[in-house]
């Protein structure tokens, strides 16, 4: 419109476009600057929180890797590892002692008569497994029922073969969660079905057959049956310092606190010496490393949360962030927090290991106190380091480091799909930008209309003035 007026020589010569742009810039630029400054602060806080969260997660991950590597755990010593294996959980201790492995636990094994063709029909019906203690070594001479429920295996037309029976037994056992395995072994005599149960004297079983008479060849009962017992169910037999004990498995976890024994072979009459020692130097270094790592984390956190007037050139990005300050407070009280049950006989807090925190929040180590704690109770030192980074269980909360990491994760990522305060602030700024730009578009249109009308009015006034001047000149000339 402006260009049309000017081309008709009706305008005043005012640059409407430039004038409008100048006024819009004067209106828009200060507001954009304020929004940019607000967004920069939000971005700086988001970046700083992500960095501090990475630091926290790094501490948790590094300590977790060290604990899982087993370098802090007791070092198992076994005089003959071919007979006995030994491992430990965190914090376990084991004095020197001797164990004799007199017999290994084993599961009952039954075998059928050989058949020429494993795909040939064997009969249809059911096999019922009854679990308990089976007397005798070959034939069953007695039976004491156990607590396990019976297992019923159905042999239909699709399973009417030796291989089908094997599959039916394995499928039924898997479905019921029962440790029974059937397999087919073949030699020059033919194919045999072998059925084996879990180890332990109480894991024996009888098999009752019903249906086609031919299925009786796969029964095993007191006094008879078509299956032969090739191995009787038996408990492991060990002796600890001469005391004979029995277990239903060759992996024993309930004999020595925190220790797992794995029986590899029977060696009657042979005493195997076992014990557990710890590398006290490694334990001491672990405590020092924890102090140094926490020092770095605290230093970084204090830098991010430094406020105006605290001796820094400018406030930290998280100077007003409550989550970061809360985590720093938790770190500051970490040395006096009980990490394990205080039994009055050993260290329960990091301060008991010589790990101290000064008034600035910096961690230090009292070497004399640390050396005494490691020498007297290495198991408690390991247990405390483990508790510091423990995962949550149904019975206990997570360790303090994991709690801090979880707290910061919520602060950075939000909880339950809800945006964080910083995400909401960023979204609000974006919304204000859209609203500002929409307002500037409307204001530009309004200014353009106003100045165009002004330009036209001024142009018309100029034309009228020119006309009047011409008329006055003509009147003046006619008077002459």
Coordinates of N, CA and C in Angstrom, one line a residue, residues 129-362:
X129 N 4.5 -90.1 39.6 CA 5.7 -90.1 40.4 C 5.4 -89.7 41.8
X130 N 5.8 -90.5 42.8 CA 5.6 -90.2 44.2 C 7.0 -90.0 44.8
X131 N 7.2 -88.8 45.5 CA 8.5 -88.5 46.0 C 8.7 -88.7 47.5
X132 N 9.9 -89.1 47.8 CA 10.2 -89.3 49.2 C 11.5 -90.1 49.4
X133 N 11.6 -90.8 50.5 CA 12.8 -91.6 50.8 C 12.6 -93.1 50.4
X134 N 13.4 -93.6 49.4 CA 13.2 -95.0 48.9 C 14.3 -95.8 49.5
X135 N 13.9 -96.9 50.2 CA 14.9 -97.8 50.8 C 15.5 -98.7 49.8
X136 N 16.7 -99.3 50.3 CA 17.4 -100.2 49.4 C 18.4 -99.5 48.5
X137 N 19.2 -100.3 47.8 CA 20.2 -99.7 46.9 C 19.8 -100.0 45.4
X138 N 19.3 -101.2 45.1 CA 18.9 -101.5 43.8 C 17.3 -101.6 43.7
X139 N 16.7 -102.7 44.2 CA 15.3 -102.7 44.3 C 14.8 -101.9 45.5
X140 N 13.6 -101.4 45.4 CA 13.0 -100.5 46.4 C 12.5 -101.4 47.5
X141 N 13.1 -101.3 48.8 CA 12.7 -102.1 49.9 C 11.8 -101.4 50.9
X142 N 11.5 -100.1 50.7 CA 10.6 -99.4 51.5 C 10.5 -98.0 51.0
X143 N 9.5 -97.2 51.5 CA 9.2 -95.9 51.0 C 8.6 -95.0 52.1
X144 N 9.2 -93.8 52.3 CA 8.7 -92.8 53.2 C 8.3 -91.6 52.4
X145 N 7.0 -91.3 52.3 CA 6.6 -90.2 51.5 C 7.1 -88.8 52.0
X146 N 7.5 -88.0 51.0 CA 8.0 -86.7 51.4 C 6.9 -85.6 51.2
X147 N 7.3 -84.4 51.3 CA 6.3 -83.3 51.2 C 5.9 -82.9 49.8
X148 N 6.7 -83.3 48.8 CA 6.5 -82.8 47.5 C 5.2 -83.5 46.9
X149 N 4.4 -82.8 46.1 CA 3.2 -83.3 45.5 C 3.6 -84.3 44.4
X150 N 2.6 -85.2 44.1 CA 2.8 -86.2 43.1 C 2.9 -85.5 41.7
X151 N 3.6 -86.2 40.8 CA 3.7 -85.7 39.4 C 3.1 -86.7 38.5
X152 N 2.0 -86.3 37.8 CA 1.3 -87.2 36.9 C 1.6 -86.9 35.5
X153 N 2.1 -87.9 34.8 CA 2.5 -87.8 33.4 C 1.6 -88.6 32.5
X154 N 0.9 -87.9 31.6 CA 0.0 -88.5 30.7 C 0.6 -88.9 29.4
X155 N 0.4 -90.1 29.0 CA 1.0 -90.6 27.7 C -0.2 -90.9 26.8
X156 N -0.4 -89.9 25.8 CA -1.5 -90.1 24.9 C -1.0 -90.6 23.6
X157 N -1.9 -90.6 22.5 CA -1.5 -91.2 21.2 C -0.2 -90.5 20.6
X158 N -0.1 -89.1 20.9 CA 1.0 -88.4 20.3 C 2.3 -88.6 21.1
X159 N 2.3 -89.3 22.2 CA 3.5 -89.6 23.0 C 3.7 -91.1 23.2
X160 N 3.1 -91.9 22.4 CA 3.1 -93.3 22.5 C 4.4 -93.9 21.9
X161 N 5.5 -93.6 22.5 CA 6.8 -94.1 22.1 C 7.8 -93.8 23.2
X162 N 9.0 -94.4 23.1 CA 10.0 -94.1 24.1 C 10.4 -92.7 24.1
X163 N 10.6 -92.1 22.9 CA 11.0 -90.7 22.8 C 9.8 -89.8 23.2
X164 N 8.6 -90.2 22.9 CA 7.4 -89.4 23.3 C 7.3 -89.5 24.8
X165 N 7.6 -90.6 25.5 CA 7.5 -90.7 26.9 C 8.6 -89.8 27.6
X166 N 9.8 -89.8 27.0 CA 10.8 -88.9 27.5 C 10.3 -87.4 27.5
X167 N 9.8 -87.0 26.3 CA 9.3 -85.6 26.2 C 8.1 -85.4 27.2
X168 N 7.2 -86.3 27.4 CA 6.1 -86.1 28.3 C 6.6 -85.9 29.7
X169 N 7.6 -86.7 30.1 CA 8.1 -86.6 31.5 C 8.8 -85.2 31.7
X170 N 9.6 -84.9 30.7 CA 10.3 -83.6 30.8 C 9.4 -82.4 30.8
X171 N 8.4 -82.4 30.0 CA 7.4 -81.3 29.9 C 6.6 -81.2 31.2
X172 N 6.2 -82.3 31.7 CA 5.4 -82.3 32.9 C 6.2 -81.8 34.1
X173 N 7.5 -82.3 34.2 CA 8.4 -81.9 35.3 C 8.7 -80.4 35.2
X174 N 8.9 -79.9 34.0 CA 9.2 -78.5 33.8 C 8.0 -77.6 34.2
X175 N 6.8 -78.1 33.8 CA 5.6 -77.3 34.1 C 5.4 -77.3 35.6
X176 N 5.7 -78.3 36.3 CA 5.5 -78.4 37.8 C 6.6 -77.9 38.6
X177 N 7.7 -77.5 37.9 CA 8.9 -77.0 38.6 C 9.6 -78.1 39.4
X178 N 9.6 -79.3 38.9 CA 10.2 -80.5 39.6 C 11.5 -80.9 38.9
X179 N 12.6 -81.1 39.7 CA 13.8 -81.5 39.1 C 13.9 -82.9 38.7
X180 N 13.2 -83.3 37.7 CA 13.2 -84.7 37.1 C 13.6 -84.5 35.7
X181 N 14.6 -85.4 35.2 CA 15.0 -85.3 33.8 C 15.0 -86.7 33.3
X182 N 14.4 -86.8 32.1 CA 14.4 -88.1 31.3 C 15.2 -87.9 30.1
X183 N 16.0 -89.0 29.7 CA 16.7 -89.0 28.5 C 16.9 -90.4 27.9
X184 N 17.2 -90.5 26.7 CA 17.4 -91.8 26.0 C 18.9 -92.0 25.8
X185 N 19.4 -93.1 26.2 CA 20.7 -93.5 26.0 C 20.8 -94.8 25.1
X186 N 21.6 -94.8 24.1 CA 21.6 -95.9 23.1 C 23.0 -96.5 23.0
X187 N 23.0 -97.9 22.9 CA 24.2 -98.6 22.7 C 23.8 -99.8 21.7
X188 N 24.7 -100.7 21.7 CA 24.4 -101.9 20.7 C 23.2 -102.7 21.1
X189 N 22.8 -102.6 22.4 CA 21.7 -103.4 22.9 C 20.4 -102.7 22.5
X190 N 20.4 -101.4 22.2 CA 19.2 -100.7 21.9 C 19.1 -99.4 22.6
X191 N 17.9 -98.8 22.7 CA 17.7 -97.5 23.3 C 17.0 -97.7 24.7
X192 N 17.6 -97.1 25.7 CA 17.0 -97.2 27.1 C 16.5 -95.8 27.5
X193 N 15.5 -95.8 28.3 CA 15.0 -94.5 28.9 C 15.6 -94.4 30.3
X194 N 16.3 -93.3 30.6 CA 16.9 -93.1 31.9 C 16.2 -91.9 32.6
X195 N 15.8 -92.1 33.8 CA 15.1 -91.0 34.6 C 15.9 -90.7 35.8
X196 N 16.2 -89.4 36.0 CA 17.1 -89.0 37.1 C 16.4 -87.9 37.9
X197 N 16.5 -88.0 39.2 CA 15.9 -87.0 40.1 C 17.0 -86.1 40.7
X198 N 16.5 -85.1 41.6 CA 17.4 -84.2 42.2 C 18.2 -85.0 43.3
X199 N 19.4 -84.4 43.7 CA 20.2 -85.0 44.7 C 19.6 -84.9 46.1
X200 N 20.0 -85.8 46.9 CA 19.5 -85.8 48.3 C 18.6 -87.1 48.6
X201 N 18.8 -87.7 49.7 CA 18.1 -88.9 50.1 C 16.6 -88.7 50.1
X202 N 16.1 -87.5 50.4 CA 14.7 -87.3 50.4 C 14.1 -87.0 49.0
X203 N 14.9 -87.1 48.0 CA 14.5 -86.8 46.6 C 14.3 -88.0 45.8
X204 N 14.2 -89.2 46.4 CA 13.9 -90.4 45.7 C 12.5 -90.4 45.2
X205 N 12.1 -91.4 44.4 CA 10.7 -91.5 43.9 C 10.4 -92.9 43.4
X206 N 9.1 -93.2 43.5 CA 8.5 -94.4 43.0 C 7.6 -93.9 41.8
X207 N 7.4 -94.9 40.8 CA 6.6 -94.6 39.7 C 5.5 -95.6 39.6
X208 N 4.2 -95.2 39.5 CA 3.1 -96.1 39.4 C 2.6 -95.9 38.0
X209 N 2.3 -97.1 37.3 CA 1.8 -97.1 35.9 C 0.3 -97.4 35.9
X210 N -0.4 -96.8 35.0 CA -1.8 -97.1 34.9 C -2.2 -97.0 33.4
X211 N -3.1 -97.8 32.9 CA -3.4 -97.8 31.5 C -3.0 -99.1 30.8
X212 N -2.4 -99.0 29.6 CA -2.0 -100.2 28.9 C -1.0 -101.0 29.7
X213 N -1.2 -102.3 29.7 CA -0.3 -103.2 30.5 C 1.2 -103.0 30.2
X214 N 1.5 -102.6 28.9 CA 2.9 -102.4 28.5 C 3.6 -101.3 29.3
X215 N 2.8 -100.4 29.9 CA 3.4 -99.3 30.6 C 4.0 -99.7 31.9
X216 N 3.7 -100.9 32.4 CA 4.3 -101.5 33.6 C 5.8 -101.6 33.5
X217 N 6.3 -101.6 32.3 CA 7.7 -101.7 32.1 C 8.4 -100.4 32.5
X218 N 7.6 -99.4 32.8 CA 8.2 -98.1 33.2 C 7.8 -97.7 34.6
X219 N 7.4 -98.8 35.4 CA 7.0 -98.6 36.8 C 8.2 -98.9 37.7
X220 N 8.2 -98.3 38.9 CA 9.2 -98.6 39.9 C 8.5 -98.6 41.2
X221 N 8.4 -99.7 41.9 CA 7.6 -99.8 43.1 C 8.4 -100.7 44.1
X222 N 7.9 -100.6 45.4 CA 8.5 -101.4 46.4 C 8.2 -102.9 46.0
X223 N 9.2 -103.6 45.8 CA 9.1 -105.0 45.5 C 9.0 -105.3 44.0
X224 N 9.1 -104.4 43.2 CA 9.0 -104.7 41.7 C 8.9 -103.5 40.8
X225 N 8.7 -103.8 39.5 CA 8.6 -102.8 38.5 C 9.5 -103.0 37.4
X226 N 9.2 -102.5 36.2 CA 10.0 -102.7 35.0 C 11.3 -101.9 34.9
X227 N 11.4 -100.9 35.7 CA 12.6 -100.0 35.7 C 13.6 -100.6 36.8
X228 N 14.9 -100.4 36.4 CA 15.9 -100.8 37.3 C 16.6 -99.6 38.0
X229 N 16.8 -99.6 39.2 CA 17.5 -98.5 39.9 C 19.0 -98.7 39.7
X230 N 19.6 -97.8 39.0 CA 21.1 -97.8 38.8 C 21.8 -96.9 39.8
X231 N 21.1 -96.0 40.4 CA 21.8 -95.2 41.4 C 20.7 -94.7 42.4
X232 N 21.0 -94.9 43.7 CA 20.1 -94.5 44.8 C 20.3 -93.1 45.2
X233 N 19.2 -92.4 45.5 CA 19.3 -91.0 46.0 C 20.1 -91.0 47.4
X234 N 21.0 -90.1 47.5 CA 21.8 -90.1 48.8 C 22.2 -88.6 49.1
X235 N 22.4 -88.4 50.4 CA 22.8 -87.1 50.9 C 24.4 -87.0 50.8
X236 N 24.9 -85.8 50.8 CA 26.3 -85.6 51.0 C 26.6 -85.8 52.4
X237 N 27.8 -86.4 52.7 CA 28.2 -86.6 54.1 C 29.6 -85.9 54.3
X238 N 29.6 -85.0 55.2 CA 30.9 -84.3 55.5 C 31.1 -84.4 57.0
X239 N 32.3 -84.1 57.4 CA 32.7 -84.0 58.8 C 33.4 -82.7 59.0
X240 N 33.0 -81.9 60.0 CA 33.6 -80.7 60.3 C 34.3 -80.9 61.7
X241 N 35.6 -80.9 61.7 CA 36.3 -81.1 63.0 C 35.8 -82.4 63.6
X242 N 35.5 -83.4 62.8 CA 35.1 -84.7 63.3 C 33.6 -84.9 63.5
X243 N 32.8 -83.8 63.4 CA 31.4 -84.0 63.5 C 30.8 -84.3 62.2
X244 N 30.1 -85.4 62.0 CA 29.5 -85.8 60.8 C 28.2 -85.1 60.6
X245 N 28.0 -84.5 59.4 CA 26.8 -83.8 59.0 C 26.3 -84.3 57.6
X246 N 25.0 -84.1 57.3 CA 24.5 -84.5 56.0 C 23.8 -83.3 55.4
X247 N 23.9 -83.3 54.1 CA 23.1 -82.2 53.3 C 22.6 -82.9 52.0
X248 N 21.5 -82.4 51.5 CA 20.9 -82.9 50.3 C 21.5 -82.4 49.0
X249 N 22.5 -81.5 49.1 CA 23.1 -81.0 47.9 C 24.6 -80.9 48.1
X250 N 25.3 -80.9 46.9 CA 26.8 -80.7 47.0 C 27.2 -79.3 47.0
X251 N 26.2 -78.4 47.0 CA 26.5 -77.0 47.2 C 25.9 -76.6 48.6
X252 N 26.7 -76.3 49.5 CA 26.3 -76.1 50.9 C 26.4 -74.6 51.3
X253 N 25.3 -74.0 51.6 CA 25.4 -72.5 52.0 C 25.0 -72.3 53.4
X254 N 24.5 -73.3 54.1 CA 24.0 -73.1 55.5 C 24.9 -73.7 56.6
X255 N 26.1 -74.0 56.3 CA 27.0 -74.6 57.2 C 27.9 -73.6 58.0
X256 N 28.6 -72.7 57.2 CA 29.5 -71.7 57.7 C 28.9 -70.4 57.3
X257 N 28.7 -69.4 58.3 CA 28.1 -68.1 57.9 C 28.9 -67.4 56.8
X258 N 28.1 -67.0 55.8 CA 28.7 -66.3 54.7 C 29.6 -67.1 53.7
X259 N 29.7 -68.4 53.9 CA 30.6 -69.2 53.1 C 29.7 -70.2 52.3
X260 N 30.2 -70.5 51.1 CA 29.6 -71.5 50.3 C 30.6 -72.6 50.0
X261 N 30.2 -73.8 50.3 CA 31.1 -75.0 50.1 C 30.6 -75.7 48.9
X262 N 31.5 -76.1 48.0 CA 31.1 -76.9 46.8 C 31.9 -78.2 46.9
X263 N 31.2 -79.3 47.0 CA 31.8 -80.6 47.2 C 32.1 -81.1 45.8
X264 N 33.4 -81.4 45.5 CA 33.8 -81.8 44.1 C 33.9 -83.3 44.0
X265 N 34.4 -83.9 45.1 CA 34.6 -85.4 45.1 C 34.7 -85.9 46.5
X266 N 34.3 -87.1 46.7 CA 34.4 -87.8 48.0 C 35.9 -88.2 48.2
X267 N 36.3 -87.9 49.4 CA 37.7 -88.3 49.8 C 37.7 -88.7 51.3
X268 N 37.1 -89.9 51.6 CA 37.0 -90.3 53.0 C 38.4 -90.4 53.6
X269 N 38.5 -89.9 54.8 CA 39.8 -90.0 55.5 C 40.7 -88.9 55.2
X270 N 40.5 -88.0 54.2 CA 41.3 -86.9 53.9 C 40.8 -85.6 54.5
X271 N 41.6 -84.9 55.3 CA 41.1 -83.7 55.9 C 41.6 -82.5 55.0
X272 N 40.6 -81.7 54.6 CA 40.9 -80.5 53.8 C 40.8 -79.3 54.7
X273 N 41.9 -78.5 54.7 CA 42.0 -77.3 55.6 C 41.5 -76.1 54.8
X274 N 40.6 -75.4 55.4 CA 40.0 -74.2 54.8 C 40.2 -73.0 55.8
X275 N 40.3 -71.8 55.2 CA 40.3 -70.6 56.0 C 40.2 -69.4 55.0
X276 N 40.0 -68.2 55.6 CA 39.8 -67.0 54.8 C 40.6 -65.9 55.4
X277 N 41.5 -65.3 54.6 CA 42.2 -64.2 55.1 C 41.9 -63.0 54.2
X278 N 42.2 -61.8 54.6 CA 41.9 -60.6 53.8 C 43.2 -59.8 53.6
X279 N 43.2 -59.1 52.5 CA 44.3 -58.2 52.2 C 44.0 -56.9 52.9
X280 N 44.7 -56.7 54.0 CA 44.4 -55.5 54.8 C 44.8 -54.2 54.1
X281 N 45.9 -54.3 53.3 CA 46.3 -53.2 52.5 C 45.3 -52.7 51.5
X282 N 44.6 -53.7 50.9 CA 43.6 -53.4 49.9 C 42.4 -52.8 50.6
X283 N 42.0 -53.3 51.8 CA 40.9 -52.7 52.6 C 41.2 -51.2 53.0
X284 N 42.4 -51.0 53.4 CA 42.8 -49.6 53.8 C 42.8 -48.7 52.7
X285 N 43.3 -49.2 51.5 CA 43.3 -48.3 50.3 C 41.9 -48.0 49.9
X286 N 41.0 -49.0 50.0 CA 39.6 -48.8 49.6 C 39.0 -47.6 50.4
X287 N 39.3 -47.6 51.7 CA 38.7 -46.5 52.6 C 39.3 -45.2 52.1
X288 N 40.6 -45.1 51.8 CA 41.3 -43.9 51.4 C 40.6 -43.5 50.0
X289 N 40.4 -44.4 49.1 CA 39.8 -44.1 47.8 C 38.4 -43.5 48.0
X290 N 37.6 -44.1 48.9 CA 36.3 -43.6 49.2 C 36.4 -42.1 49.6
X291 N 37.3 -41.9 50.6 CA 37.5 -40.5 51.1 C 37.9 -39.5 50.0
X292 N 38.8 -39.9 49.1 CA 39.2 -39.1 48.0 C 38.1 -38.8 47.0
X293 N 37.4 -39.9 46.7 CA 36.3 -39.7 45.7 C 35.2 -38.8 46.2
X294 N 34.8 -39.0 47.5 CA 33.8 -38.2 48.1 C 34.3 -36.7 48.2
X295 N 35.6 -36.5 48.4 CA 36.2 -35.2 48.5 C 36.0 -34.5 47.1
X296 N 36.2 -35.2 46.0 CA 36.1 -34.6 44.7 C 34.6 -34.3 44.4
X297 N 33.7 -35.1 44.9 CA 32.3 -34.9 44.6 C 31.8 -33.7 45.4
X298 N 32.3 -33.6 46.7 CA 31.9 -32.5 47.6 C 32.5 -31.2 47.0
X299 N 33.7 -31.2 46.5 CA 34.3 -30.0 46.0 C 33.6 -29.5 44.8
X300 N 33.2 -30.4 43.9 CA 32.4 -30.0 42.7 C 31.1 -29.5 43.1
X301 N 30.4 -30.1 44.1 CA 29.1 -29.7 44.5 C 29.2 -28.3 45.1
X302 N 30.2 -28.0 45.9 CA 30.3 -26.7 46.6 C 30.6 -25.6 45.5
X303 N 31.3 -26.0 44.5 CA 31.6 -25.0 43.4 C 30.3 -24.7 42.7
X304 N 29.4 -25.7 42.4 CA 28.2 -25.5 41.7 C 27.2 -24.7 42.6
X305 N 27.2 -24.8 43.9 CA 26.3 -24.2 44.8 C 26.8 -22.9 45.5
X306 N 28.0 -22.5 45.1 CA 28.6 -21.3 45.7 C 27.7 -20.1 45.4
X307 N 27.3 -19.4 46.5 CA 26.4 -18.2 46.3 C 27.2 -16.9 46.3
X308 N 26.5 -15.8 46.0 CA 27.2 -14.5 45.9 C 27.8 -14.2 47.3
X309 N 28.9 -13.6 47.3 CA 29.6 -13.2 48.5 C 30.3 -14.3 49.2
X310 N 30.5 -15.5 48.5 CA 31.2 -16.6 49.1 C 32.6 -16.7 48.6
X311 N 33.1 -15.6 48.0 CA 34.5 -15.6 47.6 C 34.7 -16.0 46.2
X312 N 33.6 -16.2 45.4 CA 33.7 -16.6 44.0 C 33.4 -15.5 43.1
X313 N 33.9 -15.5 41.9 CA 33.6 -14.4 41.0 C 32.2 -14.3 40.6
X314 N 31.5 -15.4 40.5 CA 30.0 -15.4 40.2 C 29.4 -16.6 40.9
X315 N 28.1 -16.5 41.2 CA 27.4 -17.6 41.9 C 27.4 -18.8 41.0
X316 N 27.4 -20.0 41.6 CA 27.3 -21.3 40.9 C 25.9 -21.5 40.3
X317 N 25.9 -22.3 39.3 CA 24.6 -22.5 38.5 C 23.6 -23.1 39.4
X318 N 24.0 -23.8 40.5 CA 23.0 -24.5 41.4 C 23.0 -23.8 42.8
X319 N 23.3 -22.5 42.8 CA 23.4 -21.8 44.1 C 22.1 -21.9 44.9
X320 N 21.0 -21.9 44.1 CA 19.7 -22.0 44.8 C 19.0 -23.3 44.7
X321 N 19.7 -24.4 44.3 CA 19.1 -25.7 44.1 C 19.0 -26.4 45.4
X322 N 17.8 -26.8 45.8 CA 17.7 -27.4 47.1 C 18.1 -28.9 47.1
X323 N 18.0 -29.6 45.9 CA 18.4 -31.0 45.8 C 19.9 -31.1 46.0
X324 N 20.6 -30.3 45.3 CA 22.1 -30.4 45.4 C 22.5 -30.1 46.8
X325 N 22.0 -29.1 47.5 CA 22.3 -28.7 48.8 C 22.0 -29.9 49.8
X326 N 20.8 -30.5 49.5 CA 20.4 -31.7 50.4 C 21.4 -32.8 50.3
X327 N 21.9 -33.1 49.0 CA 22.9 -34.2 48.8 C 24.2 -33.8 49.5
X328 N 24.6 -32.5 49.4 CA 25.8 -32.1 50.1 C 25.7 -32.3 51.6
X329 N 24.5 -32.0 52.2 CA 24.3 -32.2 53.6 C 24.4 -33.7 54.0
X330 N 23.8 -34.5 53.1 CA 23.9 -36.0 53.3 C 25.3 -36.5 53.3
X331 N 26.1 -35.9 52.4 CA 27.5 -36.3 52.3 C 28.2 -35.8 53.6
X332 N 27.9 -34.6 54.1 CA 28.5 -34.1 55.2 C 28.3 -34.9 56.5
X333 N 27.1 -35.6 56.5 CA 26.8 -36.4 57.7 C 27.1 -37.9 57.5
X334 N 27.7 -38.2 56.4 CA 27.9 -39.6 56.1 C 28.9 -40.3 57.1
X335 N 29.9 -39.6 57.6 CA 30.8 -40.3 58.4 C 30.2 -40.7 59.8
X336 N 29.2 -40.0 60.2 CA 28.6 -40.4 61.5 C 27.3 -41.2 61.4
X337 N 27.0 -41.6 60.2 CA 25.8 -42.4 59.9 C 26.1 -43.9 60.1
X338 N 25.3 -44.6 60.9 CA 25.5 -46.0 61.1 C 25.2 -46.8 59.8
X339 N 26.2 -47.5 59.3 CA 26.0 -48.3 58.0 C 25.7 -49.7 58.3
X340 N 26.1 -50.2 59.4 CA 25.8 -51.6 59.8 C 25.3 -51.6 61.2
X341 N 24.8 -52.7 61.7 CA 24.3 -52.8 63.1 C 25.4 -52.6 64.1
X342 N 25.2 -51.7 65.0 CA 26.2 -51.4 66.0 C 26.1 -52.4 67.1
X343 N 27.0 -53.4 67.1 CA 26.9 -54.4 68.2 C 27.8 -54.1 69.3
X344 N 28.4 -52.9 69.3 CA 29.3 -52.5 70.4 C 30.7 -53.1 70.4
X345 N 30.9 -54.0 69.4 CA 32.2 -54.7 69.4 C 33.0 -54.4 68.1
X346 N 32.5 -53.5 67.3 CA 33.2 -53.3 66.0 C 32.8 -52.0 65.4
X347 N 33.5 -51.5 64.4 CA 33.1 -50.3 63.7 C 31.8 -50.4 63.0
X348 N 31.0 -49.3 63.2 CA 29.7 -49.3 62.5 C 29.5 -48.1 61.6
X349 N 30.4 -47.1 61.8 CA 30.3 -45.8 61.1 C 31.7 -45.5 60.4
X350 N 31.7 -44.8 59.4 CA 32.9 -44.4 58.7 C 33.9 -43.7 59.6
X351 N 33.3 -42.9 60.6 CA 34.2 -42.3 61.6 C 35.0 -43.3 62.4
X352 N 34.4 -44.5 62.6 CA 35.1 -45.5 63.4 C 36.3 -46.1 62.6
X353 N 36.3 -45.8 61.3 CA 37.4 -46.3 60.5 C 38.5 -45.2 60.3
X354 N 38.2 -44.0 60.9 CA 39.2 -42.9 60.8 C 38.8 -42.0 59.7
X355 N 37.7 -42.1 59.1 CA 37.3 -41.2 58.0 C 36.5 -40.0 58.7
X356 N 37.1 -38.8 58.5 CA 36.5 -37.6 59.1 C 36.1 -36.6 58.1
X357 N 35.2 -35.7 58.6 CA 34.8 -34.6 57.8 C 35.0 -33.3 58.6
X358 N 35.7 -32.3 57.9 CA 36.0 -31.1 58.6 C 34.8 -30.1 58.4
X359 N 34.9 -28.9 58.9 CA 33.9 -27.9 58.9 C 33.6 -27.4 57.5
X360 N 34.5 -27.6 56.5 CA 34.3 -27.2 55.1 C 33.7 -28.4 54.3
X361 N 33.5 -29.5 55.0 CA 32.9 -30.7 54.3 C 33.9 -31.6 53.6
X362 N 35.2 -31.3 53.8 CA 36.2 -32.1 53.2 C 36.5 -33.4 54.0

